mmCIF file of C-alpha atoms in Angstrom:
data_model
loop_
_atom_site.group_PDB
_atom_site.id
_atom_site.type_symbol
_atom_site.label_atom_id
_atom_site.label_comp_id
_atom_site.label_asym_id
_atom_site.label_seq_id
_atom_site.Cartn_x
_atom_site.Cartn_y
_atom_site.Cartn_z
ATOM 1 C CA UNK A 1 39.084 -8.213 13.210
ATOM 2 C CA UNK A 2 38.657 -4.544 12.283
ATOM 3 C CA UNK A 3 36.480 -4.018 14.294
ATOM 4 C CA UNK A 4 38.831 -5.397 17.542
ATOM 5 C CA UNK A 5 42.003 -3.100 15.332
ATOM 6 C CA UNK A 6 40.216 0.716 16.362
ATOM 7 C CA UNK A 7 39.866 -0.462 19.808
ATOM 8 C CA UNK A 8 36.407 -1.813 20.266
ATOM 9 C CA UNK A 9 36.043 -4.294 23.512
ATOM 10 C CA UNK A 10 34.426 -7.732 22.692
ATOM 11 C CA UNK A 11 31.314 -7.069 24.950
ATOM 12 C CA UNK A 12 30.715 -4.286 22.037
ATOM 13 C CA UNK A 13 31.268 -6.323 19.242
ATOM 14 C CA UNK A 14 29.064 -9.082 20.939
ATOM 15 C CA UNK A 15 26.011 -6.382 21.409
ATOM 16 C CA UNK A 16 26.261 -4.969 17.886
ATOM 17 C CA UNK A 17 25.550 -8.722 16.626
ATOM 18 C CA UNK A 18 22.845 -10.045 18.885
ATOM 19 C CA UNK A 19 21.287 -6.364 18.397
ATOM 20 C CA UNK A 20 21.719 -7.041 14.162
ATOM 21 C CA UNK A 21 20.233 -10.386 14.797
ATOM 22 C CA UNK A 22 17.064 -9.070 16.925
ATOM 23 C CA UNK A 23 16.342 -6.651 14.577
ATOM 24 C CA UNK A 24 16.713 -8.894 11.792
ATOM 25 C CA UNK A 25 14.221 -11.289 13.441
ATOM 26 C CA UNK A 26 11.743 -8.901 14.292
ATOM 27 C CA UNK A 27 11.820 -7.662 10.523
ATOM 28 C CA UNK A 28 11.639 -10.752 9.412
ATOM 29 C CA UNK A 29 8.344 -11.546 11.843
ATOM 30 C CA UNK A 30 6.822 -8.163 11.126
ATOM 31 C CA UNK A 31 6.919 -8.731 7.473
ATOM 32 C CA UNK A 32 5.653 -12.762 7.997
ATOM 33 C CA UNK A 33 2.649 -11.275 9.659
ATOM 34 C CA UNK A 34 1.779 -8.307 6.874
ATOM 35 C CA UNK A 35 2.265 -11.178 4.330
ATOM 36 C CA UNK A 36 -0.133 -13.532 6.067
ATOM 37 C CA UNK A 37 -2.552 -10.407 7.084
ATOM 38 C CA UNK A 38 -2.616 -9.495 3.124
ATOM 39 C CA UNK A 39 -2.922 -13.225 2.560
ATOM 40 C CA UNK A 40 -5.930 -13.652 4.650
ATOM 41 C CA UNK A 41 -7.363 -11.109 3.477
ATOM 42 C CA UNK A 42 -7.467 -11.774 0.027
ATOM 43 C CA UNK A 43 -8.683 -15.750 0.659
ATOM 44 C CA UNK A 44 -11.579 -13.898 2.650
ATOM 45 C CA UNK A 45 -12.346 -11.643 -0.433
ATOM 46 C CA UNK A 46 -12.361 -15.000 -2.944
ATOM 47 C CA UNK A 47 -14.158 -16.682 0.073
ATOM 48 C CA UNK A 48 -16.962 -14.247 0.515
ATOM 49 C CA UNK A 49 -17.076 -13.632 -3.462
ATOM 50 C CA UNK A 50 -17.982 -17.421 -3.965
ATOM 51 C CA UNK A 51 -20.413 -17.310 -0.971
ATOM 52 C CA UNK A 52 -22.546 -14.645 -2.035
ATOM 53 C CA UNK A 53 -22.586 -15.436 -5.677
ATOM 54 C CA UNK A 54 -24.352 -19.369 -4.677
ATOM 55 C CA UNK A 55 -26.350 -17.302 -2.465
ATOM 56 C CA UNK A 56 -24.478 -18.331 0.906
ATOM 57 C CA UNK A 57 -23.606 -15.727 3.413
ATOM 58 C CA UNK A 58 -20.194 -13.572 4.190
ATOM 59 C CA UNK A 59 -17.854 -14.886 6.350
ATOM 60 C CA UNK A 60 -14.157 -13.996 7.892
ATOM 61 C CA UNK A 61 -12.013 -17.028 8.526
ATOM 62 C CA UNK A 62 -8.918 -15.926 8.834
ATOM 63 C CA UNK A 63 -8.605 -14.215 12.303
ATOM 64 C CA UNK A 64 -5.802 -13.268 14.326
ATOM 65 C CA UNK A 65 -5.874 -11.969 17.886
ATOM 66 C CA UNK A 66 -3.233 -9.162 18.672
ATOM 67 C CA UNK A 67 -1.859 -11.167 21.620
ATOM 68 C CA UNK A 68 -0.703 -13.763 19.035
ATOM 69 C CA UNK A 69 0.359 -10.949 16.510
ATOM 70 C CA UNK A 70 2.797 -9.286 19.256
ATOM 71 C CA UNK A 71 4.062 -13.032 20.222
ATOM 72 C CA UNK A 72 4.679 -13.515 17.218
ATOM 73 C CA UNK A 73 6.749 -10.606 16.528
ATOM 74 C CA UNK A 74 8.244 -11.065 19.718
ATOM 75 C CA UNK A 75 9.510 -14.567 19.834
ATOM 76 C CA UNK A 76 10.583 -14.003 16.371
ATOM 77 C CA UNK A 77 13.167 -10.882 17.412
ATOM 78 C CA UNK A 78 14.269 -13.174 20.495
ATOM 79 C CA UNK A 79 14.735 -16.370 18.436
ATOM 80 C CA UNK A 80 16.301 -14.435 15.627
#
């Protein structure tokens, strides 16, 4: 309504949203993928801790390609 009083045209007003929604998705798929980075990271730490300490070897389970990192991000700005 405001926006439509100073004069702006509804193809603007239109952008400005799906733009706030992309960005708003790709935040919110950026920060899903630092949580679950920090996340596997720290089971790998408790993992490896347990390992060695009953004499077992280090390992890394949680792995993530960058492809599926980027698609990730990606379908997460376009669905948002």
């Amino acid at each position: 309504g405001i926006m439509k009083s100073i004069g702006a045209s509804d193809s603007s007003i239109s952008i400005m949203f799906f733009m706030e929604s992309a960005i708003m998705g790709f935040l919110g798929g950026l920060s899903g993928v630092v949580i679950g980075w920090l996340g596997g990271k720290g089971f790998n730490m408790i993992i490896n801790f347990v390992a060695t300490k009953f004499g077992g070897e280090t390992v890394n389970l949680f792995r993530a390609p960058m492809w599926l990192v980027l698609g990730v991000i990606g379908s997460s700005a376009i669905v948002g």
